[in-house]
């Protein structure tokens, strides 16, 4: 009766939870709270698209990254320019924003992948700055974004905001500056919600009202980033913005080179922070140049002048491609040119920076794998491949640790990866995250020969000495390549070409770029089940078009194949329950002789042909499946952003926790902080359901305790189950779905299938008779002997 009441109580509890979820979805739609929104500094731009989402302490600027040194006098006004498009019907897989300051890549947003940490409505990255006359100035509009397709109230004006527009209002709100604009969008508007934006445009007499329908936020592969941390005293420590991606500067000119600890050659204008000329741009390309004239060269004792050119070109999806994965369309082609405009030969080398600000989604609940068992990986790691070498991965913890040691020794925090002849040929080098990567792939020089380098390094691009220990895995790390010294004749040029990959870690895509090794599954004993399960899941998805249903069907297939083992386990449990009284009698008979107890119990097992460990086989067989599925969920990008119920915010990402609602503001840090809390900032239901089903199984199928020791063991098992629920509270929803289905299958299997028949009462009678006669059961009862003697 108690068991039935317990089960009824759990069922009613689950029904109440289900009702709560349905009511929440329909009456209070969930919008994920952005816990790291901060007020922008004056003059630092960030459109509402620049919210950090799942990234700790990160904000995205649109105006001023951290400066290595005071910038030189601008050559021209600072400019931003977009190429590509976020429109899924366009021939591009991404949109890229460039900044003339450093001729850098500021932002890369993917058209076919959405942000899973921020589910609020997306208007578009506008690279805003405060307008002196009020409002905010639009410096660039992301192609294919809602802002680019917004409809004007005046039919004579074409759709979309444009660079140079000044936003003065949103709905009924008057926009006085960026704080007003960001404050409005930080209310977490929903995708598909409409907003009205009032704009003043040069040449138009009256304000224009644009109406846009918000979309889901695209995934940003690289983005500007800054950080703020709480100190031990509770103060807020605000750091400068990290450098942008693909910055370039000269490493040496003639006999002058960058000094140890410096970032550029002393005396030359800054190529990292100076404004480059935007020579030309189009739908799929942008070209920047910077000229070091004779005055600049004379400052370092050199004659002549140099012109450095950076040309970016975005790959397109071929018109005959069936889908976006069939062609190499997730990269920028980067051409670096150094022109010698002087009258004498010049020796030059340059340093090319790598990608920065890669996504940190899931850093607080996921764990990346390292190829080597005893090495740790972080949320961002450095991966590289030397020519004719093996794929290598330098984990974030190791980069941070070595950088700290360098700083303590008054050395620059640069971790060398390849030097000298080893660095001469580099196949690729870049930054790796759980589901996305950015990699530089040197192609060739103008002569068709491979590009040679002096060294390749890994480095943190933020101050590692102030990062809290619990957030070290989120350190913003990058790479850099230093080219060999090249002698450029007068009037000639040095030309190097690179392919820069920005994209998903999809096996089909990575194969096109020879980057398949970036998907890490760990030991082969678990890698093989992961690959098999991944293939089965994909096949089931093709039939069901829902990965949640596919996981349920996979569980049914696995448990169906294990029915013989399940029956054996049930038989073993039944036999154990039958023999429990006899085992207790043996313990009572030999209370102080453990060896005798063991001998008698083993004899009892042998008499009944019983193996007490026979029921454990099912657990051992499921272990590789459990680990394989966990790793499959950790690397299979198809499961990322795969919803259990399409259109619901709850359980919308099977590769992460189900996230019923955000409770960071309702609880203490020790419970819900991303880094320091036990459970994370979201309340998850699936782990609770999983643990509940585990407890039900223990309650229903564990034999009753026969003594205090057995009772204590069962209590320990219950406590361990609850502790496992705490430890695995942040596991992917897809894995919980597997456990829930498997547990329900096990309960139904044990309740519905015929119970195995034990040896019966005959064995018990024979055992009792044997004890009375002192034999093995072959002697006849004493009453029979008396009857025969009388005859």
PDB file of C-alpha atoms in Angstrom, residues 409-529:
ATOM      1  CA  UNK A 409      59.074  36.082 -14.610  1.00  0.00           C
ATOM      2  CA  UNK A 410      58.498  39.470 -16.289  1.00  0.00           C
ATOM      3  CA  UNK A 411      58.113  37.858 -19.700  1.00  0.00           C
ATOM      4  CA  UNK A 412      55.308  38.378 -22.230  1.00  0.00           C
ATOM      5  CA  UNK A 413      52.450  35.840 -21.797  1.00  0.00           C
ATOM      6  CA  UNK A 414      53.050  34.112 -25.118  1.00  0.00           C
ATOM      7  CA  UNK A 415      53.098  30.303 -25.238  1.00  0.00           C
ATOM      8  CA  UNK A 416      55.269  29.070 -28.137  1.00  0.00           C
ATOM      9  CA  UNK A 417      53.755  26.262 -30.182  1.00  0.00           C
ATOM     10  CA  UNK A 418      56.177  25.964 -33.104  1.00  0.00           C
ATOM     11  CA  UNK A 419      59.587  27.525 -33.679  1.00  0.00           C
ATOM     12  CA  UNK A 420      62.258  27.581 -36.368  1.00  0.00           C
ATOM     13  CA  UNK A 421      62.092  24.718 -38.824  1.00  0.00           C
ATOM     14  CA  UNK A 422      59.098  23.223 -37.006  1.00  0.00           C
ATOM     15  CA  UNK A 423      57.121  26.389 -37.687  1.00  0.00           C
ATOM     16  CA  UNK A 424      58.152  26.614 -41.332  1.00  0.00           C
ATOM     17  CA  UNK A 425      55.048  24.774 -42.485  1.00  0.00           C
ATOM     18  CA  UNK A 426      51.729  25.175 -40.712  1.00  0.00           C
ATOM     19  CA  UNK A 427      48.628  23.454 -42.061  1.00  0.00           C
ATOM     20  CA  UNK A 428      46.223  25.187 -39.728  1.00  0.00           C
ATOM     21  CA  UNK A 429      46.053  26.969 -36.396  1.00  0.00           C
ATOM     22  CA  UNK A 430      43.085  28.423 -34.576  1.00  0.00           C
ATOM     23  CA  UNK A 431      40.687  28.407 -31.648  1.00  0.00           C
ATOM     24  CA  UNK A 432      38.352  25.516 -30.890  1.00  0.00           C
ATOM     25  CA  UNK A 433      35.082  25.541 -28.917  1.00  0.00           C
ATOM     26  CA  UNK A 434      32.444  22.896 -28.268  1.00  0.00           C
ATOM     27  CA  UNK A 435      30.443  23.317 -31.478  1.00  0.00           C
ATOM     28  CA  UNK A 436      32.248  26.025 -33.482  1.00  0.00           C
ATOM     29  CA  UNK A 437      35.778  26.829 -34.551  1.00  0.00           C
ATOM     30  CA  UNK A 438      37.865  29.500 -36.251  1.00  0.00           C
ATOM     31  CA  UNK A 439      41.069  28.453 -38.000  1.00  0.00           C
ATOM     32  CA  UNK A 440      43.734  30.111 -40.135  1.00  0.00           C
ATOM     33  CA  UNK A 441      44.902  27.913 -43.010  1.00  0.00           C
ATOM     34  CA  UNK A 442      47.964  29.292 -44.857  1.00  0.00           C
ATOM     35  CA  UNK A 443      47.643  28.719 -48.590  1.00  0.00           C
ATOM     36  CA  UNK A 444      50.616  29.935 -50.655  1.00  0.00           C
ATOM     37  CA  UNK A 445      52.653  32.925 -51.663  1.00  0.00           C
ATOM     38  CA  UNK A 446      52.654  34.652 -55.033  1.00  0.00           C
ATOM     39  CA  UNK A 447      55.288  32.182 -56.226  1.00  0.00           C
ATOM     40  CA  UNK A 448      53.065  29.228 -55.348  1.00  0.00           C
ATOM     41  CA  UNK A 449      55.357  28.111 -52.541  1.00  0.00           C
ATOM     42  CA  UNK A 450      54.046  27.427 -49.007  1.00  0.00           C
ATOM     43  CA  UNK A 451      54.246  30.310 -46.568  1.00  0.00           C
ATOM     44  CA  UNK A 452      57.086  29.956 -44.084  1.00  0.00           C
ATOM     45  CA  UNK A 453      56.925  31.207 -40.523  1.00  0.00           C
ATOM     46  CA  UNK A 454      59.403  31.959 -37.788  1.00  0.00           C
ATOM     47  CA  UNK A 455      57.061  30.832 -35.065  1.00  0.00           C
ATOM     48  CA  UNK A 456      53.463  30.104 -34.114  1.00  0.00           C
ATOM     49  CA  UNK A 457      52.165  31.038 -30.662  1.00  0.00           C
ATOM     50  CA  UNK A 458      49.161  30.715 -28.399  1.00  0.00           C
ATOM     51  CA  UNK A 459      48.302  33.542 -26.038  1.00  0.00           C
ATOM     52  CA  UNK A 460      45.559  34.957 -23.844  1.00  0.00           C
ATOM     53  CA  UNK A 461      44.221  38.280 -25.095  1.00  0.00           C
ATOM     54  CA  UNK A 462      42.963  39.365 -21.673  1.00  0.00           C
ATOM     55  CA  UNK A 463      44.617  39.863 -18.303  1.00  0.00           C
ATOM     56  CA  UNK A 464      44.849  36.362 -16.827  1.00  0.00           C
ATOM     57  CA  UNK A 465      46.036  37.609 -13.443  1.00  0.00           C
ATOM     58  CA  UNK A 466      42.612  38.970 -12.463  1.00  0.00           C
ATOM     59  CA  UNK A 467      40.364  36.156 -13.696  1.00  0.00           C
ATOM     60  CA  UNK A 468      38.666  34.264 -10.845  1.00  0.00           C
ATOM     61  CA  UNK A 469      39.683  30.616 -10.603  1.00  0.00           C
ATOM     62  CA  UNK A 470      36.178  29.414 -11.317  1.00  0.00           C
ATOM     63  CA  UNK A 471      36.168  31.278 -14.650  1.00  0.00           C
ATOM     64  CA  UNK A 472      39.621  30.426 -15.947  1.00  0.00           C
ATOM     65  CA  UNK A 473      38.127  28.040 -18.532  1.00  0.00           C
ATOM     66  CA  UNK A 474      36.410  31.039 -20.168  1.00  0.00           C
ATOM     67  CA  UNK A 475      39.676  32.904 -20.845  1.00  0.00           C
ATOM     68  CA  UNK A 476      39.719  34.586 -24.226  1.00  0.00           C
ATOM     69  CA  UNK A 477      42.646  32.912 -25.992  1.00  0.00           C
ATOM     70  CA  UNK A 478      43.969  33.310 -29.509  1.00  0.00           C
ATOM     71  CA  UNK A 479      46.966  32.548 -31.736  1.00  0.00           C
ATOM     72  CA  UNK A 480      49.478  34.456 -33.813  1.00  0.00           C
ATOM     73  CA  UNK A 481      51.750  33.675 -36.757  1.00  0.00           C
ATOM     74  CA  UNK A 482      55.062  35.450 -37.392  1.00  0.00           C
ATOM     75  CA  UNK A 483      56.225  35.210 -40.986  1.00  0.00           C
ATOM     76  CA  UNK A 484      59.770  34.555 -42.115  1.00  0.00           C
ATOM     77  CA  UNK A 485      61.807  37.630 -43.072  1.00  0.00           C
ATOM     78  CA  UNK A 486      61.219  38.375 -46.758  1.00  0.00           C
ATOM     79  CA  UNK A 487      63.439  40.573 -48.925  1.00  0.00           C
ATOM     80  CA  UNK A 488      61.291  42.736 -51.173  1.00  0.00           C
ATOM     81  CA  UNK A 489      62.980  44.414 -54.100  1.00  0.00           C
ATOM     82  CA  UNK A 490      62.173  48.028 -54.988  1.00  0.00           C
ATOM     83  CA  UNK A 491      58.838  48.242 -56.765  1.00  0.00           C
ATOM     84  CA  UNK A 492      57.990  44.614 -55.896  1.00  0.00           C
ATOM     85  CA  UNK A 493      55.535  43.067 -53.476  1.00  0.00           C
ATOM     86  CA  UNK A 494      55.216  40.268 -50.964  1.00  0.00           C
ATOM     87  CA  UNK A 495      51.895  38.428 -51.382  1.00  0.00           C
ATOM     88  CA  UNK A 496      50.610  35.775 -48.957  1.00  0.00           C
ATOM     89  CA  UNK A 497      47.178  34.142 -49.083  1.00  0.00           C
ATOM     90  CA  UNK A 498      45.205  32.591 -46.236  1.00  0.00           C
ATOM     91  CA  UNK A 499      41.930  30.769 -45.844  1.00  0.00           C
ATOM     92  CA  UNK A 500      40.207  31.649 -42.565  1.00  0.00           C
ATOM     93  CA  UNK A 501      37.513  29.208 -41.485  1.00  0.00           C
ATOM     94  CA  UNK A 502      34.592  30.482 -39.377  1.00  0.00           C
ATOM     95  CA  UNK A 503      32.018  27.789 -38.981  1.00  0.00           C
ATOM     96  CA  UNK A 504      30.341  24.844 -37.299  1.00  0.00           C
ATOM     97  CA  UNK A 505      32.056  21.620 -36.304  1.00  0.00           C
ATOM     98  CA  UNK A 506      29.849  19.644 -38.636  1.00  0.00           C
ATOM     99  CA  UNK A 507      31.616  16.527 -40.000  1.00  0.00           C
ATOM    100  CA  UNK A 508      30.513  17.248 -43.570  1.00  0.00           C
ATOM    101  CA  UNK A 509      31.767  20.844 -43.379  1.00  0.00           C
ATOM    102  CA  UNK A 510      35.039  19.999 -41.621  1.00  0.00           C
ATOM    103  CA  UNK A 511      35.833  17.310 -44.185  1.00  0.00           C
ATOM    104  CA  UNK A 512      35.805  19.961 -46.906  1.00  0.00           C
ATOM    105  CA  UNK A 513      38.442  21.938 -44.998  1.00  0.00           C
ATOM    106  CA  UNK A 514      40.505  18.944 -43.792  1.00  0.00           C
ATOM    107  CA  UNK A 515      39.591  19.821 -40.209  1.00  0.00           C
ATOM    108  CA  UNK A 516      37.809  16.604 -39.184  1.00  0.00           C
ATOM    109  CA  UNK A 517      40.319  16.060 -36.367  1.00  0.00           C
ATOM    110  CA  UNK A 518      38.751  19.012 -34.527  1.00  0.00           C
ATOM    111  CA  UNK A 519      35.880  16.717 -33.446  1.00  0.00           C
ATOM    112  CA  UNK A 520      37.198  14.954 -30.353  1.00  0.00           C
ATOM    113  CA  UNK A 521      35.427  11.862 -28.995  1.00  0.00           C
ATOM    114  CA  UNK A 522      38.062  10.673 -26.525  1.00  0.00           C
ATOM    115  CA  UNK A 523      39.135   7.062 -26.005  1.00  0.00           C
ATOM    116  CA  UNK A 524      38.377   4.723 -28.860  1.00  0.00           C
ATOM    117  CA  UNK A 525      36.449   2.345 -26.584  1.00  0.00           C
ATOM    118  CA  UNK A 526      33.893   5.141 -26.168  1.00  0.00           C
ATOM    119  CA  UNK A 527      34.454   6.848 -29.526  1.00  0.00           C
ATOM    120  CA  UNK A 528      33.154   3.846 -31.473  1.00  0.00           C
ATOM    121  CA  UNK A 529      29.814   3.693 -29.588  1.00  0.00           C
TER     122      UNK A 529
END
